Amino acid sequence: MDDSAPTTTLLAIDDDHDILKVLQANLELHGFKLLTAASLAEARQILETLQPDLIILDLMLPDGDGLEFCCSLKSIHPQLPVIMLTARDKVSDKVVGLELGADDYVVKPFETSELLARIKARLRASPGGTPNPVIRAGDLEVDLRNQTVSVAGREVYLTAKEFQLLACLVENRNNLVTRDEIRKRLWRDSKIYSWSRVIDVHIQHLRQKIEKNPSRPRFIITVPGRGYRFAEE
């Protein structure tokens, strides 16, 4: 791997610690940075602050179903490559996994050389893992990798939740992101009722910080009764 290129970060989610050790040793030997999680809860904590370039996902985890997690993840990050790594070897399992958004499916036990080749293939198909890690719209610049935001060249401070909300919108730019999708991504473990204004309050704070005229927003557009859309133009 080119030493001058940015480090490619992968996330492996598996409750088998031996497999995680093998993956870490082999993938880091080939220049990747590997983050590991032994549960979906650990994975969600990592994903709150960082978006990897690719995810390696086991399906049978102690606190949930990897298939459901993949489906939820892909609804928010449709371009994030996911390789399922599992002992489920039935054709029907593979079909369901791929239909729910997985980009590839590797059955345990596996050869690390094969998994490495599949990882490289997925990253080539989606350069850098996350397409356009720096999103520019007018004088607004959002760096998804480094989690920074600037307006007209001046950095703007956002809280962690504000950045997560903005990232959720810009990653799906020009497309509707429903309030339910936002709630599931940002407040998964909290009770956010339909009448709660917590999302609206965060949207207002974001507009105050990035919009030239918050009362007539250019970037964060409200879709009445449904959610929000980030407009590039």
Tab-separated table of C-alpha atoms in Angstrom:
chain	number	residue	atom	x	y	z
A	1	MET	CA	0.000	0.000	0.000
A	2	ASP	CA	1.275	3.477	-0.855
A	3	ASP	CA	2.711	5.052	2.326
A	4	SER	CA	1.718	8.489	1.028
A	5	ALA	CA	-1.959	7.512	0.742
A	6	PRO	CA	-4.381	8.076	3.625
A	7	THR	CA	-4.719	5.073	5.920
A	8	THR	CA	-7.735	2.940	5.057
A	9	THR	CA	-9.754	2.164	8.182
A	10	LEU	CA	-11.763	-1.035	8.475
A	11	LEU	CA	-14.163	-2.136	11.208
A	12	ALA	CA	-14.529	-5.834	12.048
A	13	ILE	CA	-17.579	-6.836	14.112
A	14	ASP	CA	-17.320	-10.368	15.489
A	15	ASP	CA	-17.708	-11.932	18.937
A	16	ASP	CA	-14.921	-14.455	18.225
A	17	HIS	CA	-11.829	-12.776	19.681
A	18	ASP	CA	-9.495	-15.248	17.943
A	19	ILE	CA	-10.891	-14.235	14.562
A	20	LEU	CA	-10.476	-10.560	15.454
A	21	LYS	CA	-6.820	-11.186	16.379
A	22	VAL	CA	-6.178	-13.003	13.094
A	23	LEU	CA	-7.850	-10.237	11.110
A	24	GLN	CA	-5.937	-7.522	12.952
A	25	ALA	CA	-2.566	-9.195	12.408
A	26	ASN	CA	-3.120	-9.886	8.718
A	27	LEU	CA	-4.888	-6.686	7.688
A	28	GLU	CA	-2.510	-4.374	9.533
A	29	LEU	CA	0.379	-6.253	7.905
A	30	HIS	CA	-1.069	-5.079	4.575
A	31	GLY	CA	-1.312	-1.451	5.665
A	32	PHE	CA	-4.921	-1.254	6.855
A	33	LYS	CA	-6.007	0.157	10.188
A	34	LEU	CA	-8.451	-2.268	11.798
A	35	LEU	CA	-10.922	-1.347	14.513
A	36	THR	CA	-12.673	-4.220	16.241
A	37	ALA	CA	-15.985	-4.673	18.039
A	38	ALA	CA	-17.231	-7.822	19.770
A	39	SER	CA	-20.868	-6.709	19.766
A	40	LEU	CA	-23.257	-4.436	17.920
A	41	ALA	CA	-23.285	-2.075	20.906
A	42	GLU	CA	-19.506	-1.635	20.626
A	43	ALA	CA	-19.822	-1.142	16.873
A	44	ARG	CA	-22.450	1.569	17.305
A	45	GLN	CA	-20.213	3.417	19.761
A	46	ILE	CA	-17.410	3.419	17.196
A	47	LEU	CA	-19.727	4.511	14.385
A	48	GLU	CA	-20.967	7.476	16.437
A	49	THR	CA	-17.557	9.131	16.112
A	50	LEU	CA	-15.976	7.576	13.023
A	51	GLN	CA	-17.039	6.146	9.699
A	52	PRO	CA	-14.726	3.391	8.476
A	53	ASP	CA	-13.993	2.743	4.825
A	54	LEU	CA	-15.388	-0.797	4.991
A	55	ILE	CA	-17.108	-3.064	7.537
A	56	ILE	CA	-16.532	-6.793	8.058
A	57	LEU	CA	-19.669	-8.077	9.760
A	58	ASP	CA	-20.489	-11.355	11.499
A	59	LEU	CA	-24.177	-12.237	11.475
A	60	MET	CA	-24.535	-14.084	14.770
A	61	LEU	CA	-23.714	-11.599	17.513
A	62	PRO	CA	-24.543	-11.674	21.238
A	63	ASP	CA	-26.767	-8.601	21.201
A	64	GLY	CA	-28.507	-8.699	17.852
A	65	ASP	CA	-28.806	-9.957	14.301
A	66	GLY	CA	-26.113	-8.817	11.881
A	67	LEU	CA	-28.604	-8.919	9.007
A	68	GLU	CA	-30.853	-6.359	10.679
A	69	PHE	CA	-27.822	-4.247	11.561
A	70	CYS	CA	-26.630	-4.326	7.939
A	71	CYS	CA	-30.055	-3.294	6.670
A	72	SER	CA	-30.232	-0.392	9.125
A	73	LEU	CA	-26.663	0.664	8.377
A	74	LYS	CA	-27.202	0.651	4.623
A	75	SER	CA	-30.345	2.764	4.942
A	76	ILE	CA	-28.176	5.528	6.395
A	77	HIS	CA	-24.833	4.827	4.646
A	78	PRO	CA	-25.792	3.296	1.302
A	79	GLN	CA	-22.273	3.645	-0.111
A	80	LEU	CA	-20.427	2.071	2.841
A	81	PRO	CA	-19.113	-1.364	1.769
A	82	VAL	CA	-20.095	-4.283	4.005
A	83	ILE	CA	-18.605	-7.770	3.769
A	84	MET	CA	-20.488	-10.392	5.735
A	85	LEU	CA	-18.223	-12.955	7.410
A	86	THR	CA	-20.261	-15.799	8.864
A	87	ALA	CA	-20.656	-19.521	9.437
A	88	ARG	CA	-24.073	-19.425	7.760
A	89	ASP	CA	-23.284	-21.200	4.504
A	90	LYS	CA	-26.701	-21.866	2.979
A	91	VAL	CA	-27.419	-20.302	-0.394
A	92	SER	CA	-30.590	-18.802	1.074
A	93	ASP	CA	-28.529	-17.042	3.777
A	94	LYS	CA	-26.224	-15.563	1.142
A	95	VAL	CA	-29.160	-14.404	-0.967
A	96	VAL	CA	-30.839	-12.705	2.008
A	97	GLY	CA	-27.576	-11.067	3.062
A	98	LEU	CA	-26.910	-9.659	-0.387
A	99	GLU	CA	-30.518	-8.521	-0.798
A	100	LEU	CA	-30.312	-6.647	2.513
A	101	GLY	CA	-27.364	-4.632	1.255
A	102	ALA	CA	-24.188	-6.624	1.828
A	103	ASP	CA	-21.584	-6.084	-0.883
A	104	ASP	CA	-19.968	-9.490	-0.438
A	105	TYR	CA	-20.394	-12.681	1.585
A	106	VAL	CA	-17.531	-14.816	2.959
A	107	VAL	CA	-18.161	-18.106	4.760
A	108	LYS	CA	-16.187	-19.274	7.809
A	109	PRO	CA	-13.704	-20.895	7.952
A	110	PHE	CA	-12.010	-18.601	5.459
A	111	GLU	CA	-8.620	-17.957	3.935
A	112	THR	CA	-7.284	-14.557	4.924
A	113	SER	CA	-5.783	-14.140	1.452
A	114	GLU	CA	-9.254	-14.506	-0.094
A	115	LEU	CA	-10.818	-12.069	2.367
A	116	LEU	CA	-8.008	-9.592	1.699
A	117	ALA	CA	-8.623	-9.842	-2.053
A	118	ARG	CA	-12.352	-9.255	-1.552
A	119	ILE	CA	-11.681	-6.238	0.675
A	120	LYS	CA	-9.406	-4.695	-1.936
A	121	ALA	CA	-11.984	-5.383	-4.651
A	122	ARG	CA	-14.744	-3.650	-2.676
A	123	LEU	CA	-12.520	-0.657	-1.945
A	124	ARG	CA	-11.627	-0.355	-5.628
A	125	ALA	CA	-15.321	-0.386	-6.470
A	126	SER	CA	-15.869	2.392	-3.901
A	127	PRO	CA	-12.632	4.430	-3.802
A	128	GLY	CA	-11.631	5.415	-0.298
A	129	GLY	CA	-14.630	3.563	1.135
A	130	THR	CA	-16.662	6.720	1.592
A	131	PRO	CA	-17.138	8.562	-1.714
A	132	ASN	CA	-16.296	12.252	-1.560
A	133	PRO	CA	-15.207	12.364	2.113
A	134	VAL	CA	-15.121	16.156	1.734
A	135	ILE	CA	-18.499	17.528	0.685
A	136	ARG	CA	-18.640	21.082	-0.689
A	137	ALA	CA	-21.801	23.063	-1.310
A	138	GLY	CA	-21.433	26.767	-1.949
A	139	ASP	CA	-19.200	28.148	0.794
A	140	LEU	CA	-19.920	25.177	3.080
A	141	GLU	CA	-17.352	22.391	3.432
A	142	VAL	CA	-17.997	19.211	5.428
A	143	ASP	CA	-15.068	16.841	5.998
A	144	LEU	CA	-16.640	13.502	6.938
A	145	ARG	CA	-13.344	11.780	7.678
A	146	ASN	CA	-11.896	14.446	9.984
A	147	GLN	CA	-15.321	15.587	11.245
A	148	THR	CA	-14.753	19.277	10.589
A	149	VAL	CA	-17.037	21.908	9.092
A	150	SER	CA	-16.151	25.293	7.644
A	151	VAL	CA	-18.166	28.144	6.169
A	152	ALA	CA	-16.421	30.584	3.822
A	153	GLY	CA	-13.075	29.145	4.927
A	154	ARG	CA	-13.709	29.573	8.641
A	155	GLU	CA	-14.092	26.485	10.828
A	156	VAL	CA	-17.426	26.167	12.609
A	157	TYR	CA	-17.711	24.348	15.936
A	158	LEU	CA	-20.414	21.676	16.066
A	159	THR	CA	-21.300	19.428	18.961
A	160	ALA	CA	-20.938	15.676	18.378
A	161	LYS	CA	-24.697	15.268	17.847
A	162	GLU	CA	-24.844	18.265	15.502
A	163	PHE	CA	-22.053	16.833	13.370
A	164	GLN	CA	-23.673	13.385	13.323
A	165	LEU	CA	-26.929	14.963	12.171
A	166	LEU	CA	-25.213	16.981	9.461
A	167	ALA	CA	-23.238	13.920	8.320
A	168	CYS	CA	-26.463	11.915	8.130
A	169	LEU	CA	-27.927	14.540	5.808
A	170	VAL	CA	-24.899	15.191	3.582
A	171	GLU	CA	-24.215	11.486	3.082
A	172	ASN	CA	-27.732	11.251	1.631
A	173	ARG	CA	-27.593	14.667	-0.049
A	174	ASN	CA	-30.447	15.607	-2.348
A	175	ASN	CA	-32.463	12.715	-0.882
A	176	LEU	CA	-35.057	12.740	1.865
A	177	VAL	CA	-33.878	11.527	5.289
A	178	THR	CA	-36.922	10.763	7.394
A	179	ARG	CA	-37.237	11.734	11.033
A	180	ASP	CA	-37.404	8.031	11.901
A	181	GLU	CA	-34.095	7.371	10.131
A	182	ILE	CA	-32.497	10.248	12.022
A	183	ARG	CA	-33.887	8.997	15.317
A	184	LYS	CA	-32.626	5.448	14.738
A	185	ARG	CA	-29.146	6.649	13.862
A	186	LEU	CA	-28.594	9.372	16.460
A	187	TRP	CA	-30.840	8.370	19.348
A	188	ARG	CA	-31.034	4.593	18.942
A	189	ASP	CA	-30.969	3.831	22.680
A	190	SER	CA	-33.117	6.779	23.752
A	191	LYS	CA	-36.880	7.173	23.734
A	192	ILE	CA	-37.628	9.899	21.189
A	193	TYR	CA	-41.372	10.199	20.760
A	194	SER	CA	-43.113	11.431	17.620
A	195	TRP	CA	-44.100	14.654	19.364
A	196	SER	CA	-40.595	15.370	20.662
A	197	ARG	CA	-38.854	18.429	19.232
A	198	VAL	CA	-35.304	17.260	19.951
A	199	ILE	CA	-34.545	16.714	16.254
A	200	ASP	CA	-36.066	20.079	15.317
A	201	VAL	CA	-33.983	21.827	17.988
A	202	HIS	CA	-30.771	20.298	16.640
A	203	ILE	CA	-31.758	21.273	13.101
A	204	GLN	CA	-32.322	24.865	14.276
A	205	HIS	CA	-28.908	24.937	15.937
A	206	LEU	CA	-27.279	23.588	12.774
A	207	ARG	CA	-28.965	26.214	10.617
A	208	GLN	CA	-27.810	28.972	12.957
A	209	LYS	CA	-24.235	27.802	12.466
A	210	ILE	CA	-24.046	26.980	8.742
A	211	GLU	CA	-26.818	28.914	7.002
A	212	LYS	CA	-26.385	32.512	5.892
A	213	ASN	CA	-30.083	33.094	6.561
A	214	PRO	CA	-31.380	30.411	8.983
A	215	SER	CA	-34.996	31.490	8.434
A	216	ARG	CA	-34.599	30.781	4.704
A	217	PRO	CA	-32.220	27.804	4.686
A	218	ARG	CA	-30.268	26.990	1.585
A	219	PHE	CA	-28.736	23.671	2.642
A	220	ILE	CA	-31.003	21.965	5.198
A	221	ILE	CA	-34.449	21.821	3.658
A	222	THR	CA	-37.532	20.733	5.589
A	223	VAL	CA	-39.779	18.184	3.880
A	224	PRO	CA	-43.067	18.841	5.735
A	225	GLY	CA	-44.381	15.907	7.715
A	226	ARG	CA	-41.542	13.621	6.634
A	227	GLY	CA	-38.029	14.813	7.448
A	228	TYR	CA	-35.165	16.788	5.932
A	229	ARG	CA	-33.035	16.966	2.812
A	230	PHE	CA	-29.556	18.400	2.301
A	231	ALA	CA	-29.493	20.384	-0.947
A	232	GLU	CA	-26.175	20.796	-2.766
A	233	GLU	CA	-27.532	23.411	-5.154
